[in-house]
Coordinates of C-alpha atoms in Angstrom, one line a residue:
M26 CA 0.0 0.0 0.0
P27 CA 1.5 3.3 -1.0
D28 CA 2.6 5.9 1.6
L29 CA 0.0 8.6 1.2
T30 CA 1.7 10.9 3.7
K31 CA 5.0 10.8 1.8
T32 CA 3.2 11.4 -1.5
S33 CA 1.3 14.4 -0.1
T34 CA 4.5 15.9 1.3
T35 CA 6.3 15.5 -2.1
D36 CA 3.4 17.2 -3.9
E37 CA 3.4 20.1 -1.5
S38 CA 7.2 20.4 -1.9
A39 CA 6.9 20.5 -5.7
A40 CA 4.1 23.0 -5.5
A41 CA 6.2 25.2 -3.3
Q42 CA 9.1 25.0 -5.7
D43 CA 6.8 26.0 -8.6
E44 CA 5.6 29.0 -6.6
V45 CA 9.1 30.1 -5.9
V46 CA 10.1 29.7 -9.6
A47 CA 7.0 31.6 -10.7
G48 CA 7.6 34.3 -8.1
S49 CA 11.3 34.6 -9.3
A50 CA 10.1 34.9 -12.9
V51 CA 7.6 37.6 -12.1
S52 CA 10.2 39.5 -10.1
A53 CA 12.8 39.2 -12.9
H54 CA 10.2 40.4 -15.4
A55 CA 9.2 43.3 -13.1
S56 CA 12.9 44.3 -12.7
T57 CA 13.8 44.1 -16.3
G58 CA 10.6 45.2 -17.9
K59 CA 9.8 44.4 -21.5
P60 CA 12.7 43.5 -23.8
R61 CA 13.9 46.6 -25.7
S62 CA 13.5 46.8 -29.5
L63 CA 16.2 47.8 -31.9
W64 CA 15.1 51.5 -31.7
G65 CA 15.0 51.3 -27.9
D66 CA 18.5 50.0 -27.7
A67 CA 19.7 52.6 -30.3
W68 CA 18.2 55.4 -28.3
R69 CA 19.8 54.1 -25.1
E70 CA 23.2 54.0 -26.9
L71 CA 22.7 57.4 -28.4
R72 CA 22.0 59.1 -25.1
R73 CA 25.3 57.7 -23.7
N74 CA 27.3 58.8 -26.8
P75 CA 29.1 62.2 -26.3
L76 CA 29.4 62.5 -30.1
F77 CA 25.6 62.4 -30.4
V78 CA 25.0 64.8 -27.5
I79 CA 27.5 67.4 -28.9
S80 CA 26.1 67.2 -32.5
S81 CA 22.5 67.4 -31.2
V82 CA 23.2 70.6 -29.3
L83 CA 25.0 72.1 -32.3
I84 CA 22.1 71.2 -34.7
L85 CA 19.4 72.5 -32.3
V86 CA 21.2 75.8 -32.1
L87 CA 21.6 76.0 -35.9
L88 CA 18.0 75.1 -36.4
L89 CA 17.0 77.9 -34.0
V90 CA 19.2 80.3 -35.8
A91 CA 17.7 79.3 -39.1
A92 CA 14.1 79.4 -37.8
V93 CA 14.3 82.7 -35.9
P94 CA 17.4 84.7 -37.1
G95 CA 15.9 87.9 -35.6
L96 CA 16.7 86.6 -32.1
F97 CA 20.4 86.7 -32.8
T98 CA 20.8 89.9 -34.8
S99 CA 18.8 93.1 -35.5
A100 CA 21.0 94.2 -38.4
D101 CA 19.7 94.0 -42.0
P102 CA 21.9 91.5 -43.9
G103 CA 21.0 93.1 -47.2
V104 CA 21.8 96.7 -46.4
G105 CA 25.3 98.1 -45.9
D106 CA 27.0 101.5 -45.5
Q107 CA 30.1 101.2 -47.8
A108 CA 31.4 104.6 -46.9
K109 CA 31.3 103.9 -43.1
H110 CA 32.0 100.2 -42.9
F111 CA 34.2 99.3 -45.9
L112 CA 35.9 96.0 -45.0
D113 CA 36.0 96.9 -41.3
K114 CA 37.8 94.4 -39.1
P115 CA 36.0 92.2 -36.6
E116 CA 35.3 93.5 -33.1
L117 CA 35.4 90.2 -31.2
S118 CA 34.6 91.9 -27.9
H119 CA 31.2 93.0 -29.2
F120 CA 29.4 89.7 -28.8
F121 CA 26.3 89.2 -31.0
Q122 CA 26.5 92.7 -32.4
A123 CA 26.6 93.7 -36.0
D124 CA 30.4 94.3 -36.1
W125 CA 31.3 91.1 -34.3
F126 CA 32.5 89.5 -37.5
G127 CA 33.4 92.7 -39.3
Y128 CA 32.0 94.0 -42.6
D129 CA 32.4 93.1 -46.3
R130 CA 33.4 95.4 -49.1
T131 CA 29.8 96.7 -49.5
G132 CA 29.6 97.6 -45.8
R133 CA 27.2 94.8 -44.9
S134 CA 27.5 93.0 -41.5
I135 CA 29.1 89.6 -42.0
Y136 CA 27.6 88.4 -38.7
S137 CA 24.0 89.2 -39.8
R138 CA 24.7 87.5 -43.2
V139 CA 26.1 84.4 -41.5
V140 CA 23.0 84.2 -39.3
Y141 CA 20.5 84.7 -42.1
G142 CA 22.4 82.5 -44.5
A143 CA 21.8 79.5 -42.2
R144 CA 18.1 79.5 -43.2
N145 CA 18.7 78.8 -46.9
S146 CA 21.6 76.4 -46.5
I147 CA 19.9 74.3 -43.8
L148 CA 16.5 74.5 -45.6
V149 CA 18.0 73.1 -48.8
G150 CA 19.8 70.3 -46.9
L151 CA 16.7 69.2 -45.0
G152 CA 14.4 69.5 -48.0
V153 CA 16.7 67.5 -50.3
T154 CA 17.2 64.9 -47.6
L155 CA 13.4 64.5 -47.1
L156 CA 12.7 64.3 -50.9
V157 CA 15.4 61.7 -51.7
T158 CA 14.5 59.6 -48.6
F159 CA 10.8 59.5 -49.7
F160 CA 11.3 59.0 -53.4
G161 CA 14.4 56.8 -53.2
G162 CA 13.0 54.8 -50.3
L163 CA 9.8 54.2 -52.2
C164 CA 11.6 53.1 -55.4
G165 CA 14.0 50.9 -53.5
M166 CA 11.2 49.3 -51.5
L167 CA 9.2 48.4 -54.6
A168 CA 12.2 47.0 -56.4
G169 CA 13.3 44.9 -53.5
Y170 CA 9.9 43.5 -52.6
F171 CA 8.4 42.8 -56.0
G172 CA 11.6 41.9 -57.9
G173 CA 11.3 40.7 -61.5
F174 CA 10.4 43.4 -64.0
W175 CA 10.1 46.2 -61.4
D176 CA 13.4 45.4 -59.9
S177 CA 15.1 45.4 -63.3
L178 CA 13.4 48.6 -64.4
I179 CA 14.2 50.6 -61.3
S180 CA 17.8 49.1 -61.0
R181 CA 18.6 50.2 -64.6
L182 CA 17.1 53.6 -63.9
I183 CA 19.4 53.9 -60.8
D184 CA 22.4 52.9 -62.9
V185 CA 21.6 55.7 -65.4
F186 CA 21.4 58.3 -62.7
F187 CA 24.5 57.0 -61.0
G188 CA 26.4 57.6 -64.3
I189 CA 25.7 61.3 -64.1
P190 CA 28.3 63.3 -62.0
F191 CA 26.3 64.8 -59.2
L192 CA 27.6 68.4 -59.2
L193 CA 27.9 68.5 -63.0
G194 CA 24.4 67.3 -63.5
A195 CA 23.1 69.8 -61.0
M196 CA 24.9 72.6 -62.8
V197 CA 23.4 71.6 -66.1
V198 CA 19.9 71.4 -64.6
L199 CA 20.1 74.7 -62.7
N200 CA 21.6 76.5 -65.7
A201 CA 18.2 76.0 -67.4
F202 CA 16.5 78.2 -64.8
T203 CA 16.7 82.0 -64.6
N204 CA 15.0 82.3 -61.2
R205 CA 16.8 79.8 -59.0
T206 CA 14.8 79.8 -55.8
V207 CA 15.3 77.5 -52.8
W208 CA 12.7 75.1 -54.2
V209 CA 14.4 75.0 -57.6
V210 CA 17.7 74.1 -56.0
M211 CA 16.1 71.5 -53.8
G212 CA 14.4 69.9 -56.8
A213 CA 17.6 69.8 -58.9
L214 CA 19.6 68.2 -56.1
A215 CA 16.9 65.7 -55.2
F216 CA 16.4 64.8 -58.9
L217 CA 20.0 63.6 -59.0
G218 CA 20.5 62.4 -55.4
W219 CA 17.8 59.8 -54.8
T220 CA 19.8 56.8 -56.1
Q221 CA 21.9 56.1 -53.1
I222 CA 18.9 55.8 -50.8
A223 CA 17.1 53.6 -53.3
R224 CA 20.0 51.1 -53.4
V225 CA 20.3 51.0 -49.7
M226 CA 16.5 50.5 -49.2
R227 CA 16.4 47.8 -52.0
G228 CA 19.1 45.8 -50.3
A229 CA 17.5 46.1 -46.9
V230 CA 14.1 45.1 -48.2
I231 CA 15.5 42.0 -50.0
T232 CA 17.1 40.9 -46.8
T233 CA 14.0 41.6 -44.7
K234 CA 11.3 40.1 -46.9
H235 CA 12.7 36.6 -46.3
A236 CA 12.5 36.9 -42.5
D237 CA 10.3 34.4 -40.6
Y238 CA 7.8 37.1 -39.4
V239 CA 7.2 38.3 -43.0
V240 CA 6.7 34.7 -44.2
A241 CA 4.3 34.1 -41.3
A242 CA 2.3 37.3 -42.0
R243 CA 2.0 36.3 -45.7
A244 CA 0.9 32.8 -44.7
L245 CA -1.8 34.2 -42.4
G246 CA -3.2 36.2 -45.3
A247 CA -1.8 39.7 -44.7
G248 CA -2.1 41.9 -47.8
T249 CA 0.8 43.5 -49.6
K250 CA 0.2 46.9 -48.2
R251 CA 0.2 45.6 -44.6
I252 CA 3.3 43.5 -45.1
L253 CA 5.2 46.4 -46.7
F254 CA 4.3 49.1 -44.2
R255 CA 3.8 47.1 -41.0
H256 CA 6.5 44.5 -41.2
I257 CA 9.1 45.3 -43.8
L258 CA 9.5 49.1 -43.7
P259 CA 10.1 49.5 -39.9
N260 CA 12.8 46.8 -40.0
A261 CA 14.5 48.1 -43.2
L262 CA 14.5 51.7 -42.2
A263 CA 17.6 51.8 -40.0
P264 CA 20.3 51.8 -42.8
V265 CA 18.3 54.4 -44.7
I266 CA 18.2 56.7 -41.7
V267 CA 22.0 56.4 -41.3
V268 CA 22.7 57.2 -45.0
A269 CA 20.2 60.1 -45.0
T270 CA 21.6 61.7 -41.9
I271 CA 25.2 61.6 -43.2
S272 CA 24.1 62.8 -46.7
L273 CA 22.3 65.9 -45.3
G274 CA 25.7 67.6 -44.7
T275 CA 26.7 66.6 -48.3
Y276 CA 23.6 68.4 -49.7
I277 CA 24.4 71.6 -47.7
V278 CA 27.9 71.5 -49.2
A279 CA 26.5 70.9 -52.7
E280 CA 24.2 74.0 -52.4
S281 CA 27.1 76.1 -51.1
T282 CA 29.3 74.9 -54.0
L283 CA 26.7 75.7 -56.6
S284 CA 26.2 79.2 -55.0
Y285 CA 29.9 79.7 -55.0
L286 CA 30.0 78.9 -58.7
G287 CA 27.1 81.3 -59.4
L288 CA 24.7 78.5 -60.3
G289 CA 23.0 78.0 -56.9
L290 CA 20.6 80.4 -55.3
A291 CA 19.8 83.7 -56.9
D292 CA 22.2 86.6 -56.3
D293 CA 19.8 88.4 -54.0
A294 CA 19.4 85.3 -51.8
I295 CA 21.6 85.1 -48.7
S296 CA 23.8 82.0 -48.8
W297 CA 27.1 80.9 -47.2
G298 CA 28.3 79.8 -50.6
G299 CA 27.5 83.1 -52.2
D300 CA 29.3 85.0 -49.4
I301 CA 32.3 82.7 -49.8
S302 CA 32.4 83.5 -53.5
T303 CA 32.2 87.2 -52.8
A304 CA 35.0 87.0 -50.2
T305 CA 37.6 85.3 -52.5
D306 CA 38.7 88.7 -53.9
D307 CA 39.6 89.9 -50.4
I308 CA 41.0 86.8 -48.8
R309 CA 44.7 88.0 -48.7
N310 CA 44.1 91.3 -47.0
N311 CA 40.8 90.7 -45.3
P312 CA 40.5 87.0 -44.5
H313 CA 37.7 87.6 -42.0
T314 CA 35.3 88.0 -44.9
L315 CA 35.9 84.4 -45.9
F316 CA 36.7 82.8 -42.5
F317 CA 33.3 83.3 -40.8
P318 CA 30.9 82.0 -43.5
A319 CA 33.2 79.2 -44.3
G320 CA 33.6 78.4 -40.6
M321 CA 29.8 78.2 -40.1
L322 CA 29.5 76.0 -43.1
S323 CA 32.2 73.6 -41.8
I324 CA 30.6 73.5 -38.3
T325 CA 27.2 72.8 -39.7
V326 CA 28.4 70.0 -42.0
L327 CA 30.5 68.5 -39.2
A328 CA 27.6 68.5 -36.8
F329 CA 25.4 66.5 -39.2
I330 CA 28.2 64.1 -40.1
M331 CA 28.9 63.5 -36.4
M332 CA 25.3 62.8 -35.8
G333 CA 25.2 60.4 -38.7
D334 CA 28.2 58.5 -37.4
A335 CA 26.6 58.3 -33.9
V336 CA 23.3 57.0 -35.4
R337 CA 25.3 54.4 -37.5
E338 CA 27.1 53.1 -34.4
A339 CA 23.8 52.9 -32.4
L340 CA 21.9 51.0 -35.1
D341 CA 24.7 48.6 -36.1
P342 CA 25.4 46.2 -33.2
K343 CA 28.7 45.2 -34.8
L344 CA 30.1 48.7 -34.2
R345 CA 29.2 48.9 -30.5

């Protein structure tokens, strides 16, 4: 006859162990919370990266300058007194005043022109980045997901645009316009710059569409639209964001280069590239006319490149 007392004691002991294990699991879950996603891990890494913090502060200040230049100077960047301020030297002790950076040969405040020039340069960079990310990302996603005819068509189109030198092509396109506004310059640069994003998105989508969760969603009857925008796009977006962030600085340089060559923004528009072009005649005797707009351009591009590098390190586990 079996020992009922021993059996009962064993059952109670096993039940107690189960409760301890369950309690430990609950406590561990409460202490650790939900497992972080790729974006959660990336944000955690970014907050601890000094490169990201410094670049973010610089970019926020530059965006504020571009959005509200009147907070930083009251001088009119388009009006100068040549008789009074012809190539005056900087007065570095007069912080945030019109003569802080000196004056150009037409008597205009270089400081006010640097402040107001940030708007056009940053607006072009941001606008082109958004356009190429949207159009290039859409083309790359369609080519990578559907393959076949659409992949061949879009890939050959990408190859054609890749064969056109970026700056040379932009010069040819902009030369056809007499009134080169900010929107015209953005359109010309975006027309030639979407191919890199398209290639990156195409490769990411090809890799992602064979993942188990995409195959499972397709097996459960999910439509193409749902699979693309709910499953593939969020998981293929990381490399595109990295490339777009780094490329933003490149587009700012491209706009300044075109303005320097006289094929960018119109002459009456305030641009760092245009001011650099004007200052080349005075660089030997009055280097301050070139130093300040070129310095602001370098700081802006460096800030966006630093942020792009920080984002790349955070989104790529191999670089951590």
